[in-house]
CSV table of C-alpha atoms in Angstrom, one decimal:
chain,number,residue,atom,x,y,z
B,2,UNK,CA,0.7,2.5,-26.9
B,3,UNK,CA,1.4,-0.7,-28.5
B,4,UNK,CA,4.8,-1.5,-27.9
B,5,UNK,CA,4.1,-2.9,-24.8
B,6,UNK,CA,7.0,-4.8,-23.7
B,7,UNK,CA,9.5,-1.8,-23.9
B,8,UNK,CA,6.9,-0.4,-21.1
B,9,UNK,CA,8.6,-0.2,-18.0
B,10,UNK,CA,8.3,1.4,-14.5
B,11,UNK,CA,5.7,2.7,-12.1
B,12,UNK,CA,1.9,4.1,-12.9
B,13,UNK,CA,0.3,6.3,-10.3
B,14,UNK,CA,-3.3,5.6,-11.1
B,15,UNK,CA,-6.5,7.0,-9.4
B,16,UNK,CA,-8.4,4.0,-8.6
B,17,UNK,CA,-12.2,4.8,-8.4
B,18,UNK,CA,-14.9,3.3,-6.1
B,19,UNK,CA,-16.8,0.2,-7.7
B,20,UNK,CA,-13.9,-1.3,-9.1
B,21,UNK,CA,-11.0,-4.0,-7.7
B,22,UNK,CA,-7.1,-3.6,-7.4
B,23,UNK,CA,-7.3,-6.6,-9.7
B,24,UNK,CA,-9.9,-5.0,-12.2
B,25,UNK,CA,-7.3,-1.6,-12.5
B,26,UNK,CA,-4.5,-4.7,-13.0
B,27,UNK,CA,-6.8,-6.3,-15.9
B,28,UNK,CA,-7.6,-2.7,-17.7
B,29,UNK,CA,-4.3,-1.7,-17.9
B,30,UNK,CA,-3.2,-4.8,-19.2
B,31,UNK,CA,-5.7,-4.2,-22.1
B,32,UNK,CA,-5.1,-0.7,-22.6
B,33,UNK,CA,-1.2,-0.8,-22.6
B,34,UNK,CA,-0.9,-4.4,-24.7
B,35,UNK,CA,1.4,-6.5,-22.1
B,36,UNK,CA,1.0,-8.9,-19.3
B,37,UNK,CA,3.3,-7.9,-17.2
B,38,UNK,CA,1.3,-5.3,-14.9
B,39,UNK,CA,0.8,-6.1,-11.1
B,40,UNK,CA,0.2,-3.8,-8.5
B,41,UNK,CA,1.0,-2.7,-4.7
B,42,UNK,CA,-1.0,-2.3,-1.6
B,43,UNK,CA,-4.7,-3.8,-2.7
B,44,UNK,CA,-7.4,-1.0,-2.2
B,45,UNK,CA,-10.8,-2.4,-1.2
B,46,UNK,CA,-13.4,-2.1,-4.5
B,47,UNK,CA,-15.4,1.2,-2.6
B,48,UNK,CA,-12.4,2.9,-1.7
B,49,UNK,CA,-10.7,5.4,-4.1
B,50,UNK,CA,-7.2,7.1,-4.5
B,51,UNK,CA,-3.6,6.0,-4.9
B,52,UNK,CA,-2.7,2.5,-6.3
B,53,UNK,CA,0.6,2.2,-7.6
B,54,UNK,CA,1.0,-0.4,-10.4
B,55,UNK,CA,4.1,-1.6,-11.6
B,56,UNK,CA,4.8,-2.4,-15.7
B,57,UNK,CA,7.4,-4.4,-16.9
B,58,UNK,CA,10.6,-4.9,-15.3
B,59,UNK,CA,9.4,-2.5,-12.1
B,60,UNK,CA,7.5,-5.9,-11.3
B,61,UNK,CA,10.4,-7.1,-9.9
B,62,UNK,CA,10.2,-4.5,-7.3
B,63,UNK,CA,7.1,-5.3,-5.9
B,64,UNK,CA,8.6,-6.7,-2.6
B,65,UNK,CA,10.4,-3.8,-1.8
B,66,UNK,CA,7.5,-1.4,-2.5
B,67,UNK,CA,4.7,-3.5,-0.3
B,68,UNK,CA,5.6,-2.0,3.5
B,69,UNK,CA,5.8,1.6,1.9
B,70,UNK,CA,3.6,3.9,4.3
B,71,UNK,CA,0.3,5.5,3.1
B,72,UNK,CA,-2.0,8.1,3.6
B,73,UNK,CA,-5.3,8.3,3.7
B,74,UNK,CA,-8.7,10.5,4.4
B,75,UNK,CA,-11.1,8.8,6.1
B,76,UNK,CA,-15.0,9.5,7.5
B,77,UNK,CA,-16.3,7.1,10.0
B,78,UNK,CA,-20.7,6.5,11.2
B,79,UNK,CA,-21.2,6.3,14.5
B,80,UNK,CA,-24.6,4.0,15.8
B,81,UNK,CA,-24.0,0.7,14.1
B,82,UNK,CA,-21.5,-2.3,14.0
B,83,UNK,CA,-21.1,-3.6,10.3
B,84,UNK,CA,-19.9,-7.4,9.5
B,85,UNK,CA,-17.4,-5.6,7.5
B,86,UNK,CA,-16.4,-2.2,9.7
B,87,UNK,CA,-17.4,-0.4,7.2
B,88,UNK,CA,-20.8,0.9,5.6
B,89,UNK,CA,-20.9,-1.6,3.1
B,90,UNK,CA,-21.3,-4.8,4.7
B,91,UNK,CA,-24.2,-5.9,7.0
B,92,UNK,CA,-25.8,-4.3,10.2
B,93,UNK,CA,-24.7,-6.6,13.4
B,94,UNK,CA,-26.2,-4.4,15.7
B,95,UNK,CA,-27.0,-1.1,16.5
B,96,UNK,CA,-26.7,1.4,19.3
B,97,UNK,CA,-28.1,5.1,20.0
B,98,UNK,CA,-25.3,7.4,19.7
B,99,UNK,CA,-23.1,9.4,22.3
B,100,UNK,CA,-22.4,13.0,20.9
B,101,UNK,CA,-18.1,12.8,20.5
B,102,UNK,CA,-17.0,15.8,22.1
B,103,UNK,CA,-13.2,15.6,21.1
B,104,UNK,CA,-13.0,13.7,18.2
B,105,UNK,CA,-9.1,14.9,18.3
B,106,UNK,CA,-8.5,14.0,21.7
B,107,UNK,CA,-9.8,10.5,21.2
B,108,UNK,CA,-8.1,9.8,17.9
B,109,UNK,CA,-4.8,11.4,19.7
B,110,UNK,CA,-4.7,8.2,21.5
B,111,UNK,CA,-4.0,6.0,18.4
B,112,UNK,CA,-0.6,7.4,17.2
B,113,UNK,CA,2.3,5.9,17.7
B,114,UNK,CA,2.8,1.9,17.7
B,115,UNK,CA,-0.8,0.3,18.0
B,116,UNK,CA,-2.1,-3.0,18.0
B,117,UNK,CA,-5.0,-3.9,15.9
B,118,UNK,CA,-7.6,-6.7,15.3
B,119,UNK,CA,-8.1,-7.3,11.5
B,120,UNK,CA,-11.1,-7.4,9.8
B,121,UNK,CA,-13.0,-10.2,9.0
B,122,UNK,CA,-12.5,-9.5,5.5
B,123,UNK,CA,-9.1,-9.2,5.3
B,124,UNK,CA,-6.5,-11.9,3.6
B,125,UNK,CA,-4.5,-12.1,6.8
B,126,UNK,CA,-3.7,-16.2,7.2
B,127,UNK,CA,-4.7,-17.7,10.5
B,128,UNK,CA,-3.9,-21.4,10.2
B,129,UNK,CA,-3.4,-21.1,6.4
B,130,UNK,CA,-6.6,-19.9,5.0
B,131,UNK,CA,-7.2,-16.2,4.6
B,132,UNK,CA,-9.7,-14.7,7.5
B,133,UNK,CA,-12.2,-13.6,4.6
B,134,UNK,CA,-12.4,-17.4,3.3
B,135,UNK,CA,-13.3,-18.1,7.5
B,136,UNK,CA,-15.8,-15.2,6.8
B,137,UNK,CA,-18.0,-16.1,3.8
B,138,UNK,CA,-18.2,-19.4,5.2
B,139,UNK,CA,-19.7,-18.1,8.8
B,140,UNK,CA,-16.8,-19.8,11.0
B,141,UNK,CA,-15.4,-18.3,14.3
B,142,UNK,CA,-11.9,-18.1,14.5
B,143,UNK,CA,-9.5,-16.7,16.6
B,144,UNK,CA,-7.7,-13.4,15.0
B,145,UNK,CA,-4.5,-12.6,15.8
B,146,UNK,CA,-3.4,-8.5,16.9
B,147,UNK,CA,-1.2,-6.9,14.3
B,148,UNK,CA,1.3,-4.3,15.0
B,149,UNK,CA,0.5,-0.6,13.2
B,150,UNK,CA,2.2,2.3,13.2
B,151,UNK,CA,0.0,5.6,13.0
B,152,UNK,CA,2.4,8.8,12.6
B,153,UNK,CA,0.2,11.7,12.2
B,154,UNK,CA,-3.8,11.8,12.5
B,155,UNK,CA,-5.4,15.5,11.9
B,156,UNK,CA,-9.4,15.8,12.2
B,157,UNK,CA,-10.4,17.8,9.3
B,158,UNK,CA,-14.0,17.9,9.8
B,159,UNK,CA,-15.4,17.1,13.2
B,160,UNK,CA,-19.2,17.5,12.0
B,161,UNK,CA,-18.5,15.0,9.3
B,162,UNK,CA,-16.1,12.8,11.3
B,163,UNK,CA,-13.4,13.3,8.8
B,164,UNK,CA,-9.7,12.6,9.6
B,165,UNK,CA,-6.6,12.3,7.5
B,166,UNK,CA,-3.7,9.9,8.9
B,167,UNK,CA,-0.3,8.8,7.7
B,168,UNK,CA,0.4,5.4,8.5
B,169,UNK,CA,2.3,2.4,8.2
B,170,UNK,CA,1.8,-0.2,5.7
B,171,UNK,CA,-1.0,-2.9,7.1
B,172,UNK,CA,-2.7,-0.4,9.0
B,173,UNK,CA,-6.7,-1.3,9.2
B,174,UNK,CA,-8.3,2.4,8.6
B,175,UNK,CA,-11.8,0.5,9.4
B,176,UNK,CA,-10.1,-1.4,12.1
B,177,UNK,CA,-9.6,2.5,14.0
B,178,UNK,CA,-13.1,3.8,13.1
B,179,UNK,CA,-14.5,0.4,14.7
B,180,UNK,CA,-11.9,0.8,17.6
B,181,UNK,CA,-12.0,5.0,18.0
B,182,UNK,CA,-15.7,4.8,18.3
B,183,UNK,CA,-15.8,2.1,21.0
B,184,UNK,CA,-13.4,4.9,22.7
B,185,UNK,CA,-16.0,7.4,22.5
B,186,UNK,CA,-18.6,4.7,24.0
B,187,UNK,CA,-20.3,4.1,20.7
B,188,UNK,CA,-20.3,1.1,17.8
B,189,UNK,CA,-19.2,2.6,14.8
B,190,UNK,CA,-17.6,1.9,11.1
B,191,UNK,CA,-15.8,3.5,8.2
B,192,UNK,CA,-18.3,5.3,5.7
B,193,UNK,CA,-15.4,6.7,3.5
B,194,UNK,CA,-11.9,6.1,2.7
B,195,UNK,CA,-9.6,8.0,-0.2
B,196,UNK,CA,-5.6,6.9,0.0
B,197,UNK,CA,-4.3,9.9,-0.5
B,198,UNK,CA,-0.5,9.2,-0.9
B,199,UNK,CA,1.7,5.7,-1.1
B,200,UNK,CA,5.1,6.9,-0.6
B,201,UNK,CA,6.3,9.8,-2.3
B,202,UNK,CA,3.3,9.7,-4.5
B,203,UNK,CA,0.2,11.6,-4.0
B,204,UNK,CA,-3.6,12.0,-5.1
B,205,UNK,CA,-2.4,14.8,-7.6
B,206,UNK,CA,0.4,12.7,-9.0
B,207,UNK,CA,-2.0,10.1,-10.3
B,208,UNK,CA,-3.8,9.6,-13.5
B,209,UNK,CA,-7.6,7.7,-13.3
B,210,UNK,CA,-7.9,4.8,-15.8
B,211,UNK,CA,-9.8,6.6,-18.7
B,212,UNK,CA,-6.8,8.9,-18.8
B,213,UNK,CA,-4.2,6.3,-19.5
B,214,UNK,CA,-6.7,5.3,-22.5
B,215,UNK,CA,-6.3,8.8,-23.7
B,216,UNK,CA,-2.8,8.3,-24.1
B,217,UNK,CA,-2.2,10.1,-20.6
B,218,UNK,CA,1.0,7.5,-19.0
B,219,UNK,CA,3.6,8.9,-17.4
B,220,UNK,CA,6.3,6.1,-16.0
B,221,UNK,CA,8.2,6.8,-12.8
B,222,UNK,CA,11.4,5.2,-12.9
B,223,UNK,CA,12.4,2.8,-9.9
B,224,UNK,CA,15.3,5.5,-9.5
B,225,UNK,CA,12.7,7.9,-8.2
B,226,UNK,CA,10.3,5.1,-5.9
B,227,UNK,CA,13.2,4.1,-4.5
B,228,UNK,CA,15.1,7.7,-3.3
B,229,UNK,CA,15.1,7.0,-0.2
B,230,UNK,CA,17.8,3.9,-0.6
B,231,UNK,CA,21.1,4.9,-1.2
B,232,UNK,CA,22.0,4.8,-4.8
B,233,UNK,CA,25.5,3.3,-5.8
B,234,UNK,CA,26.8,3.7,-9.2
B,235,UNK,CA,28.7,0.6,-9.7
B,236,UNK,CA,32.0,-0.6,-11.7
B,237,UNK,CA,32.1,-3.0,-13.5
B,238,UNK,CA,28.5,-3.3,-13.9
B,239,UNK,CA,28.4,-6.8,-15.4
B,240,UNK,CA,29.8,-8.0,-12.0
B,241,UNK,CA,26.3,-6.8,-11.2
B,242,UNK,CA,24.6,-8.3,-13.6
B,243,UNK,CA,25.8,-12.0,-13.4
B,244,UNK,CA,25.0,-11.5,-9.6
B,245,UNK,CA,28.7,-11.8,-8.0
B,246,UNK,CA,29.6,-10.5,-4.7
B,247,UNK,CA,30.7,-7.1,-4.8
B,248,UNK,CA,32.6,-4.8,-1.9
B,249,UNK,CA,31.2,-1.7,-1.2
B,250,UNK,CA,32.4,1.4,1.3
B,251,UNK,CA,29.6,2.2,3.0
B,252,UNK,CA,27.0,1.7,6.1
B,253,UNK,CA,23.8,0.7,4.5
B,254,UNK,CA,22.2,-2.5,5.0
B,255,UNK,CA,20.5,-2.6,1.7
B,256,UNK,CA,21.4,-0.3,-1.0
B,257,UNK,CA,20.2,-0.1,-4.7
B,258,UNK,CA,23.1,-0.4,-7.5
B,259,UNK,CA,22.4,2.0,-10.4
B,260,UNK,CA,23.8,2.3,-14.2
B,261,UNK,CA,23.0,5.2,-15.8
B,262,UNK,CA,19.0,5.8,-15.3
B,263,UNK,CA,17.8,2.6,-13.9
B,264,UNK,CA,18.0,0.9,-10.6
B,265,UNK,CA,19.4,-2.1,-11.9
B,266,UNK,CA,19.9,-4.7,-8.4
B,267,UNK,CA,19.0,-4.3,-5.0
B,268,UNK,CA,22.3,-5.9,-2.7
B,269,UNK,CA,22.3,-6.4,1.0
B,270,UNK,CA,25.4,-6.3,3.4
B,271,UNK,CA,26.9,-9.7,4.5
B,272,UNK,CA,29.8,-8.4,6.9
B,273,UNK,CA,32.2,-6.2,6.5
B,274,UNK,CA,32.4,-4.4,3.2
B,275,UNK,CA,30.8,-7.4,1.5
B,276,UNK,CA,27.4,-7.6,-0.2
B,277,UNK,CA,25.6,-9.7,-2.1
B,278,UNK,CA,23.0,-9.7,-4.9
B,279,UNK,CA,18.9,-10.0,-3.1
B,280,UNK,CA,17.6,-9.0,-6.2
B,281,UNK,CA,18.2,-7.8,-9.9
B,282,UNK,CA,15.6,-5.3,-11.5
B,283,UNK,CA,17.0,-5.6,-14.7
């Protein structure tokens, strides 16, 4: 556990409730003895589940791993609007409640490409400063509607108002407990959230902070986050590696060039049979 810097790939950790992405980040960095841990796809402190977090040289993957879709179980309250959407900010206002009698019919309605407004507490940028900065300092502003994808939604518990849906990356899970319960003709919020899967990895795939300290780590290699690219074995390899042009028979816009074990350069498609190097993971 000490020979940090020959640590490399991708930890699956369960995240629990009452702690940051960045706190996880700052652990691990104790635990495994090096500084180069960062994560993917921020997880709000009071919701649990799957953060991925990269070690080593997988940081340099992070850009291709931050629009991966997600998972997630969710329970929304109905009766009350929350500064926040969700049951841990303030009450804004509240409203007696109209009995849902097809929680699946309304959340139906959401899948498919959807347009949401973000939360206040969300780091989206509206003239340069994040909307939860415009937040904490009580100014208005003007929030712009994001594009979401929602591919599956499944009620698993229509007393509790439990759902599960599969989702694009940057999809607001508060934002459609706010926006399915003004459907139904009620206020509502999120009192619950679990991300159950980032990718190919799910909840049962990931390993909670106290069992990393207990010597519990298993690396995923960027060969297996990133199956779903097409995978070139390359020769000669060092034309890889001092980032040259390379020609390459095949369709792809954006393959991954492996040697060996590792995912060693991601190249994009200029014309033709020509690509060149966007990024080495070396």
């Amino acid at each position: 556990m000490n020979d940090g810097d020959n640590m490399d790939g991708i930890l699956v950790i369960h995240k629990e409730a009452g702690m940051t992405s960045h706190d996880v980040v700052a652990q691990l960095r104790r635990i495994l003895h090096t500084k180069k841990i960062g994560h993917s796809g921020t997880l709000d402190p009071q919701a649990t589940g799957v953060l991925l977090v990269l070690v080593g040289k997988a940081c340099k993957a992070l850009p291709y791993l931050e629009d991966t879709d997600k998972e997630y179980v969710a329970t929304m309250r109905l009766g009350e609007r929350r500064d926040t959407d969700d049951i841990w900010g303030e009450i804004v206002e509240t409203k007696t409640i109209t009995p849902i009698s097809d929680l699946k019919g309304i959340l139906d309605t959401f899948q498919g490409k959807i347009k949401q407004l973000p939360p206040m507490i969300s780091s989206v940028k509206v003239n340069g400063k994040k909307l939860y900065e415009y937040a904490r300092n009580h100014e208005a502003v003007e929030r712009p509607l994001r594009d979401a994808t929602i591919y599956e939604i499944e009620v698993l518990d229509e007393a509790e108002m439990k759902f599960r849906v599969a989702c694009s990356s940057g999809t607001y899970i508060r934002t459609l407990c706010v926006d399915a319960a003004e459907k139904s003709g009620n206020l509502g919020c999120m009192s619950s959230l679990v991300r159950t899967k980032v990718g190919r990895f799910e909840l049962k795939d990931a390993v909670t902070i106290d069992e990393v300290k207990e010597g519990k780590v298993h690396f995923h290699t960027l060969k297996e986050v990133f199956d779903g690219y097409r995978q070139i074995a390359y020769e000669p390899i060092q034309d890889v590696y001092h980032g040259k042009k390379i020609s390459l028979d095949c369709e792809e816009s954006e393959v991954m060039i492996v040697h060996g074990e590792d995912v060693v350069a991601v190249y994009k498609k200029e014309r033709g049979r020509q690509y060149r190097c966007a990024r080495g993971l070396w």
